[in-house]
Structure formats: structure tokens, C-alpha cells
């Protein structure tokens, strides 16, 4: 009877993995030879085969879940309609509650039938036994057996807790996110607070209803449901072809973070000793996201899903994002055994927020690569919202959704590479063809102005903008040739300054230099910090375009 109850309440089982050693993904030009990943792609048929009773009852429950999600998102309109029609009276609500109770009773019966179907399936009985043992015993052998199953991640046991080691915020007094300073007026009294209260309430409602869903559409349940087959296939590819190891991390706010680690340290490729932590975009998942780029380039890779995405719980607000990233970095250092100077942060799009936060908080991290990222969310939010909402949008972003990538980036001392998409349609504030409206330009300028303030004066900014406006590599070379940029001279000047004053930014190099020298340095530094990629925002970055940032 206890086993039957476990089958009724147990998680959904999707797939049983076969034993396969890690291999690399096929690259351009590879032939699908016998035994290669390309030739084995069609043999991914290891889905769990449920019995007929379980299959049909599971379909009914899945449909009910989708309908509930749709009703949740449309509930404000439904309540408004029912109110206008006069249906929200006691005489009308009581019969409706009876119908709802009957429906819940029927769904409970369907869940019991599903449990009976599972109970008669030896494969599910074996799985549920291993899962119960992992929660009760949790030995490495049991966890290894559990890793051969793909099931509802809510039932996966926690592999790493944020408080297993001394957290960065406790040990160095650095809070995860500092709220923006409040500008107080002279009439800072009760009346002033009352005046601001309606605006604050409106900002809170906007941020926690459609605002955060527009910012992170990947957290919407209906989208995840539609992408589920693709996510399952992507996860199977990482496990079966690359030997990926899934783990659940518990962040300090109680959110559970879904991660996948591909270990390349035992391969012949030297890059395998370096770990690339990938931070996905606002509709990206590690199963099908940007981690394939460093993985195909030969690096060890750790991917993770935003709070509220796929197996991760919670809501993707900035504080939760920072908490999740903190747990991921701690896991990489203290459980996976990578030193901070062997860790590279790679972020695509909105993932730049968590990557710059981690770089700022863990300054020993080796390098930071930001692909198609931006400096500040406000200009991009204003682009898609009505002009009459400007004040509300700005206030909402600053108070609740403040992705201040540029500010956080300037607090990191290590090497940085920015990848700018020349046809980006997402982080431009006008049209994709207007490359100067790409907010990656502003991210580069903020970084250079912070690190080299004497070089990046008014003239230096003008030079860099002229270089950024070049629409082809030949035009970029022409700009540098016009101002006679000598790489060897620039390198010698920068090395001489570093040897005399140390590596910490900001530098005062260029303070006693002629304007021609400062122009050369400005263009040289811009070329070293930014790499152009002729593509749209969502085009995957090829592995041969992934490189580490320039180091002096």
C-alpha cells in the first residue's frame, strides 16, 4: 500500500538514460561516421514507456494543468466580465463552487488511476525505489543510479546548499544587491510619503504582473510547456553525448536551481581545465542555450536555469537572480573543485546581469565574456512601452527590475570581452540597421571611461564612436589607419604604466600625453575589448568565434 501511495504522489518520469561515454558535438564539416555523435543522433529513443492507464490519465492531468494556467493569466478579465454580468453574487457563486469541487474530486480520481498504472510498471517501481532511497540514504552510489533518470525536478534531492560553505556576503560583508539610493527632498515627511505611495503601488503591480513576464518570458508556464519536448531532447543530448551531470542547488532565498555540468578535465584538450559558467538569456535554457558554444570549443561547462525556468523554482527578479548565481559560483568552487582563476563567465543577452554581478562579487574570477548584452535596462524598456508611460516605466525598472550591467561591470578588475551583434534587433533602441543605437556600444564606453578616464575624454569618446560606427572590418581598419594606430607603441605604453603603478583600475595613463597618443590608445583599447559578430540577436555564436578576453 505504501508503494502504491508513492506511485500516486510520485513525480512524472520522462526518460531513462542509457550508458554512454562523453563525446563532442559534431562540428561543421564532420561526417556522420559510425559511432560518432552525428550518427547516433537518431538512436535517442530512451523515453520512458508508460503503461496505457498511466499515459492516458497523465494526458488528462496535463491538459487540466494547461487550462488552469490559462485561466490564471486570464482571471482579471474573467472577473471583470463576471462582475459586469452580475454573476459574482452568492446565488451564482455557490453552484459554481460545487462544480469546482466535483472537478477536483474527478481529477483526484484520475491521479489515483495514474498511480495504479505506475504501480503495475516495473520500470517505474524501480525508479521510485531509487528515488526514495536517495532521499533517505543519499549515498553516491544511489545518486549515480538516480542520475540515469529524467523526471520532474521538484522531486530531485538537493545536491548543494548555499550555507554548506561560508558565503561571500557573510565572509566579506558584501550584500547580494544594494538598493538604489533614495533621493530625499526637503519635505521628507509623512505627507511626502503618502504622495509617493500610489506611484510605488503602481510600480510594484506592474513589475510583479506583466513586467517581469515581459522581461523573462521563459518563466511563463505555457511557453515552458510548449518547449518541453525540445528541453528534454537537449537535456538527453548533454547527458548521453557529453556525460553531463545534473544537480540541484539550494539558494539562500530557498529557490532550487537546476544545473548541468560537463566535465572536460579528463580530455586531451587543454581548455578542459577551465570552467565556463554560462548565463542564459531571458527565454534561454541550458538545455538548448548558449553553453553549446564553449562546450564545442573544448571547455568544461556549467549551465544553470534562471529561477522559475524549467526545473528551477522561484521568480526571476534581480535579487533572486543574484542569489541563484551566488549558489552556482559557490558550487563550482567548493563542490566541483575549480579555483576562481580557472573560471570564465560567459553570458548572452540578459544573462549579462548575473555574469557582471558574479564578476563584481568574485573579483578573482579569470575572465568575463558578454555576448549581445547591454549597459542598462531603462532605454530598452522605454523602447517597447508607450511614451506616456515613461515615468512609470523608469520608476518600475529602477525600484524592482534594475539590471544595471554597466555599473556592475565597472566594479570588476579582470579581463573583459564584449561581443556586439551587428544586426541585433533586440538591444538596439531604434532599428537593427542603426548600429549606433546598440546598447553594447554604451557598455563598452562605460567600461573604457571607468578604466582609462584620461584616455577617454571628449576626444577619446569621439574616436571610439567613429570606430563603432564602422559597418565592416575594412572600415574599422581604415579608421585605425587614418589615426595611425601603432599596436606595439600602445602595448609598450600600457605595460610601462602597469609596471610602475600596478594593475588596479582606474588608470591615469594618458594624463601627460599628446592628443595623438590618447587617440591611438582609445582606438587600440576599443579594438581589444569589443569583437563584432555579423548576426542577429538570437543567432548562436559559433565555437570558433568564442575566445578569451585580451590580457595585457
XYZ file of N, CA, C and O in Angstrom, residues 167-266:
400
model
N 29.406 31.910 2.927
C 29.013 32.642 1.724
C 29.801 33.932 1.599
O 30.321 34.476 2.560
N 29.859 34.420 0.354
C 30.616 35.636 0.085
C 30.058 36.830 0.850
O 30.787 37.657 1.361
N 28.745 36.894 0.997
C 28.146 38.042 1.675
C 28.436 38.017 3.165
O 28.567 39.048 3.801
N 28.569 36.792 3.741
C 28.877 36.701 5.161
C 30.348 36.966 5.421
O 30.726 37.618 6.378
N 31.231 36.432 4.558
C 32.648 36.489 4.839
C 33.255 37.850 4.553
O 34.235 38.232 5.161
N 32.710 38.609 3.585
C 33.305 39.884 3.234
C 32.353 41.058 3.408
O 32.679 42.176 3.074
N 31.163 40.777 3.895
C 30.226 41.859 4.137
C 29.661 42.486 2.888
O 29.251 43.637 2.886
N 29.669 41.739 1.766
C 29.127 42.260 0.514
C 27.718 41.728 0.348
O 27.521 40.532 0.240
N 26.725 42.587 0.343
C 25.356 42.130 0.129
C 25.157 41.785 -1.332
O 25.876 42.272 -2.206
N 24.177 40.952 -1.593
C 23.973 40.492 -2.962
C 23.566 41.622 -3.885
O 24.043 41.729 -4.997
N 22.679 42.469 -3.433
C 22.275 43.623 -4.234
C 22.005 44.800 -3.318
O 21.275 44.662 -2.343
N 22.580 45.917 -3.640
C 22.314 47.123 -2.873
C 21.185 47.890 -3.544
O 21.250 48.159 -4.746
N 20.120 48.258 -2.827
C 19.055 49.054 -3.450
C 19.574 50.422 -3.838
O 20.494 50.941 -3.214
N 19.041 51.020 -4.896
C 19.496 52.350 -5.306
C 19.220 53.367 -4.219
O 18.233 53.259 -3.488
N 20.096 54.363 -4.062
C 19.890 55.361 -3.008
C 18.627 56.164 -3.231
O 18.256 56.473 -4.368
N 17.959 56.486 -2.150
C 16.732 57.278 -2.220
C 17.079 58.761 -2.117
O 17.753 59.182 -1.181
N 16.603 59.544 -3.070
C 16.858 60.978 -3.066
C 15.751 61.660 -2.273
O 14.594 61.687 -2.689
N 16.109 62.199 -1.150
C 15.125 62.790 -0.229
C 14.988 64.286 -0.492
O 15.970 65.001 -0.629
N 13.781 64.736 -0.557
C 13.520 66.159 -0.719
C 13.460 66.820 0.658
O 13.495 66.152 1.693
N 13.341 68.134 0.670
C 13.287 68.842 1.947
C 11.999 68.532 2.699
O 11.961 68.513 3.919
N 10.933 68.295 1.957
C 9.655 67.956 2.596
C 9.528 66.448 2.733
O 8.624 65.821 2.192
N 10.506 65.897 3.460
C 10.548 64.438 3.594
C 9.774 64.038 4.839
O 10.311 63.615 5.836
N 8.491 64.126 4.762
C 7.653 63.794 5.902
C 6.558 62.840 5.512
O 6.582 62.215 4.444
N 5.617 62.750 6.379
C 4.514 61.805 6.171
C 3.722 62.153 4.919
O 3.347 61.266 4.139
N 3.492 63.439 4.674
C 2.715 63.865 3.526
C 3.417 63.472 2.225
O 2.787 63.007 1.267
N 4.762 63.629 2.199
C 5.524 63.278 1.011
C 5.462 61.776 0.742
O 5.357 61.331 -0.409
N 5.516 60.983 1.820
C 5.430 59.532 1.662
C 4.061 59.115 1.132
O 3.948 58.207 0.304
N 3.021 59.787 1.610
C 1.670 59.473 1.150
C 1.526 59.815 -0.333
O 0.893 59.071 -1.098
N 2.121 60.923 -0.755
C 2.053 61.309 -2.156
C 2.724 60.280 -3.060
O 2.275 60.020 -4.185
N 3.822 59.694 -2.578
C 4.563 58.729 -3.396
C 3.929 57.344 -3.381
O 4.243 56.520 -4.247
N 3.070 57.075 -2.393
C 2.540 55.723 -2.223
C 1.793 55.206 -3.458
O 2.033 54.063 -3.867
N 0.902 55.969 -4.099
C 0.224 55.437 -5.300
C 1.192 55.045 -6.416
O 1.001 54.024 -7.070
N 2.227 55.863 -6.618
C 3.226 55.539 -7.652
C 3.984 54.272 -7.299
O 4.270 53.437 -8.169
N 4.325 54.118 -6.026
C 5.048 52.918 -5.604
C 4.186 51.675 -5.749
O 4.672 50.617 -6.160
N 2.902 51.792 -5.417
C 1.986 50.652 -5.576
C 1.847 50.289 -7.054
O 1.889 49.109 -7.427
N 1.700 51.319 -7.901
C 1.578 51.062 -9.335
C 2.834 50.383 -9.886
O 2.748 49.436 -10.682
N 4.016 50.845 -9.453
C 5.272 50.233 -9.906
C 5.370 48.784 -9.463
O 5.794 47.910 -10.235
N 4.967 48.519 -8.239
C 5.022 47.145 -7.724
C 4.096 46.229 -8.524
O 4.477 45.109 -8.889
N 2.889 46.705 -8.809
C 1.920 45.889 -9.557
C 2.427 45.617 -10.964
O 2.369 44.479 -11.458
N 2.948 46.653 -11.632
C 3.465 46.482 -12.989
C 4.622 45.486 -13.003
O 4.692 44.588 -13.855
N 5.553 45.621 -12.034
C 6.739 44.758 -12.013
C 6.381 43.307 -11.756
O 6.959 42.398 -12.359
N 5.418 43.055 -10.856
C 5.136 41.685 -10.426
C 3.991 41.029 -11.203
O 3.648 39.884 -10.910
N 3.420 41.738 -12.184
C 2.392 41.101 -13.024
C 2.977 40.884 -14.414
O 3.653 39.891 -14.657
N 2.752 41.822 -15.332
C 3.240 41.598 -16.691
C 4.680 42.058 -16.891
O 5.351 41.621 -17.834
N 5.193 42.915 -16.006
C 6.544 43.444 -16.186
C 7.613 42.363 -16.173
O 8.415 42.257 -17.112
N 7.638 41.559 -15.143
C 8.690 40.537 -15.057
C 8.457 39.418 -16.065
O 9.404 38.745 -16.482
N 7.227 39.209 -16.500
C 6.973 38.201 -17.536
C 7.411 38.702 -18.912
O 7.847 37.914 -19.745
N 7.295 40.003 -19.157
C 7.838 40.562 -20.390
C 9.360 40.512 -20.377
O 9.995 40.263 -21.404
N 9.941 40.749 -19.207
C 11.396 40.752 -19.091
C 11.970 39.347 -19.162
O 13.032 39.128 -19.755
N 11.271 38.371 -18.568
C 11.719 36.974 -18.568
C 10.586 36.081 -19.093
O 9.947 35.363 -18.321
N 10.322 36.102 -20.401
C 9.223 35.271 -20.929
C 9.450 33.780 -20.725
O 8.492 33.004 -20.744
N 10.687 33.361 -20.520
C 10.952 31.944 -20.285
C 10.356 31.416 -19.002
O 10.281 30.190 -18.809
N 9.922 32.306 -18.108
C 9.327 31.868 -16.849
C 7.830 31.582 -16.986
O 7.213 31.093 -16.039
N 7.242 31.896 -18.146
C 5.810 31.659 -18.358
C 5.574 30.163 -18.555
O 6.205 29.526 -19.407
N 4.657 29.614 -17.785
C 4.426 28.168 -17.780
C 4.016 27.644 -19.152
O 4.487 26.582 -19.587
N 3.151 28.370 -19.849
C 2.674 27.900 -21.148
C 3.814 27.783 -22.156
O 3.861 26.840 -22.958
N 4.759 28.727 -22.116
C 5.910 28.650 -23.012
C 6.780 27.440 -22.659
O 7.253 26.717 -23.547
N 6.994 27.222 -21.362
C 7.788 26.064 -20.948
C 7.120 24.761 -21.366
O 7.799 23.806 -21.770
N 5.792 24.717 -21.271
C 5.061 23.516 -21.668
C 5.236 23.254 -23.164
O 5.425 22.106 -23.585
N 5.198 24.310 -23.952
C 5.373 24.151 -25.395
C 6.792 23.710 -25.753
O 6.994 22.968 -26.720
N 7.766 24.163 -24.971
C 9.165 23.832 -25.249
C 9.617 22.526 -24.605
O 10.756 22.104 -24.825
N 8.755 21.871 -23.816
C 9.173 20.708 -23.050
C 9.828 19.616 -23.897
O 10.886 19.091 -23.520
N 9.269 19.203 -25.056
C 9.951 18.165 -25.845
C 11.362 18.565 -26.269
O 12.288 17.751 -26.229
N 11.541 19.843 -26.641
C 12.861 20.320 -27.048
C 13.827 20.328 -25.859
O 15.003 19.965 -25.985
N 13.324 20.729 -24.677
C 14.176 20.749 -23.485
C 14.584 19.338 -23.087
O 15.739 19.107 -22.698
N 13.671 18.391 -23.173
C 14.003 17.012 -22.824
C 15.041 16.441 -23.783
O 15.979 15.743 -23.366
N 14.903 16.743 -25.068
C 15.865 16.252 -26.041
C 17.235 16.895 -25.820
O 18.272 16.230 -25.912
N 17.243 18.211 -25.532
C 18.506 18.885 -25.268
C 19.186 18.357 -24.028
O 20.418 18.188 -23.988
N 18.405 18.076 -22.993
C 18.983 17.529 -21.771
C 19.551 16.126 -22.012
O 20.625 15.792 -21.513
N 18.829 15.322 -22.786
C 19.317 13.977 -23.111
C 20.623 14.058 -23.882
O 21.535 13.251 -23.670
N 20.727 15.030 -24.768
C 21.962 15.187 -25.551
C 23.149 15.496 -24.632
O 24.239 14.938 -24.804
N 22.937 16.377 -23.672
C 24.030 16.728 -22.756
C 24.435 15.543 -21.894
O 25.624 15.344 -21.627
N 23.464 14.760 -21.445
C 23.774 13.622 -20.575
C 24.382 12.463 -21.360
O 25.419 11.920 -20.993
N 23.749 12.096 -22.466
C 24.166 10.902 -23.191
C 25.409 11.124 -24.041
O 26.248 10.238 -24.159
N 25.541 12.305 -24.641
C 26.667 12.562 -25.527
C 27.858 13.200 -24.820
O 28.990 13.053 -25.278
N 27.596 13.918 -23.739
C 28.668 14.646 -23.074
C 28.919 14.184 -21.641
O 29.788 14.742 -20.967
N 28.157 13.224 -21.160
C 28.333 12.791 -19.780
C 27.946 13.859 -18.778
O 28.538 13.956 -17.699
N 26.953 14.688 -19.115
C 26.528 15.764 -18.226
C 25.968 15.242 -16.918
O 25.302 14.208 -16.874
N 26.230 15.981 -15.835
C 25.754 15.626 -14.501
C 24.831 16.732 -13.996
O 25.243 17.889 -13.858
N 23.598 16.352 -13.713
C 22.606 17.308 -13.241
C 22.679 17.430 -11.728
O 22.970 16.453 -11.028
N 22.429 18.631 -11.232
C 22.464 18.842 -9.781
C 21.466 19.923 -9.402
O 21.187 20.839 -10.188
N 20.929 19.802 -8.189
C 20.014 20.804 -7.647
C 20.733 21.590 -6.553
O 21.264 21.015 -5.602
N 20.741 22.910 -6.701
C 21.371 23.795 -5.719
C 20.283 24.547 -4.962
O 19.296 24.982 -5.555
N 20.483 24.700 -3.680
C 19.544 25.461 -2.856
C 20.144 26.824 -2.560
O 21.181 26.930 -1.899
N 19.511 27.899 -3.076
C 19.991 29.263 -2.853
C 19.549 29.765 -1.486
O 18.706 29.162 -0.812
N 20.088 30.911 -1.072
C 19.822 31.437 0.265
C 18.378 31.889 0.439
O 17.902 32.012 1.572
N 17.650 32.135 -0.646
C 16.243 32.529 -0.540
C 15.295 31.343 -0.635
O 14.076 31.511 -0.685
N 15.843 30.115 -0.656
C 15.025 28.910 -0.717
C 14.721 28.424 -2.116
O 14.132 27.349 -2.281
N 15.118 29.183 -3.143
C 14.901 28.734 -4.518
C 15.815 27.562 -4.851
O 16.972 27.525 -4.416
N 15.290 26.622 -5.624
C 16.066 25.468 -6.069
C 16.506 25.723 -7.510
O 15.686 26.016 -8.377
N 17.813 25.604 -7.770
C 18.380 25.955 -9.062
C 18.824 24.688 -9.788
O 19.579 23.881 -9.255
N 18.345 24.551 -11.006
C 18.633 23.398 -11.862
C 19.932 23.660 -12.623
O 20.043 24.656 -13.355
N 20.933 22.766 -12.479
C 22.223 22.947 -13.136
C 22.619 21.692 -13.901
O 22.145 20.588 -13.613
N 23.518 21.867 -14.856
C 24.087 20.757 -15.614
C 25.575 21.027 -15.801
O 25.964 22.101 -16.267
N 26.417 20.034 -15.450
C 27.878 20.194 -15.508
C 28.471 19.179 -16.467
O 28.206 17.976 -16.345
N 29.256 19.654 -17.409
C 30.001 18.807 -18.336
C 31.479 18.941 -18.038
O 32.063 20.011 -18.220
N 32.093 17.870 -17.564
C 33.492 17.879 -17.111
C 34.403 17.455 -18.252
O 34.345 16.322 -18.721
N 35.291 18.361 -18.692
C 36.233 18.050 -19.769
C 37.665 17.970 -19.254
O 38.613 17.970 -20.051
N 37.850 17.927 -17.935
C 39.204 17.931 -17.392
C 39.984 16.675 -17.743
O 41.213 16.687 -17.733
N 39.292 15.589 -18.043
C 39.992 14.354 -18.375
C 40.283 14.184 -19.847
O 40.794 13.138 -20.268
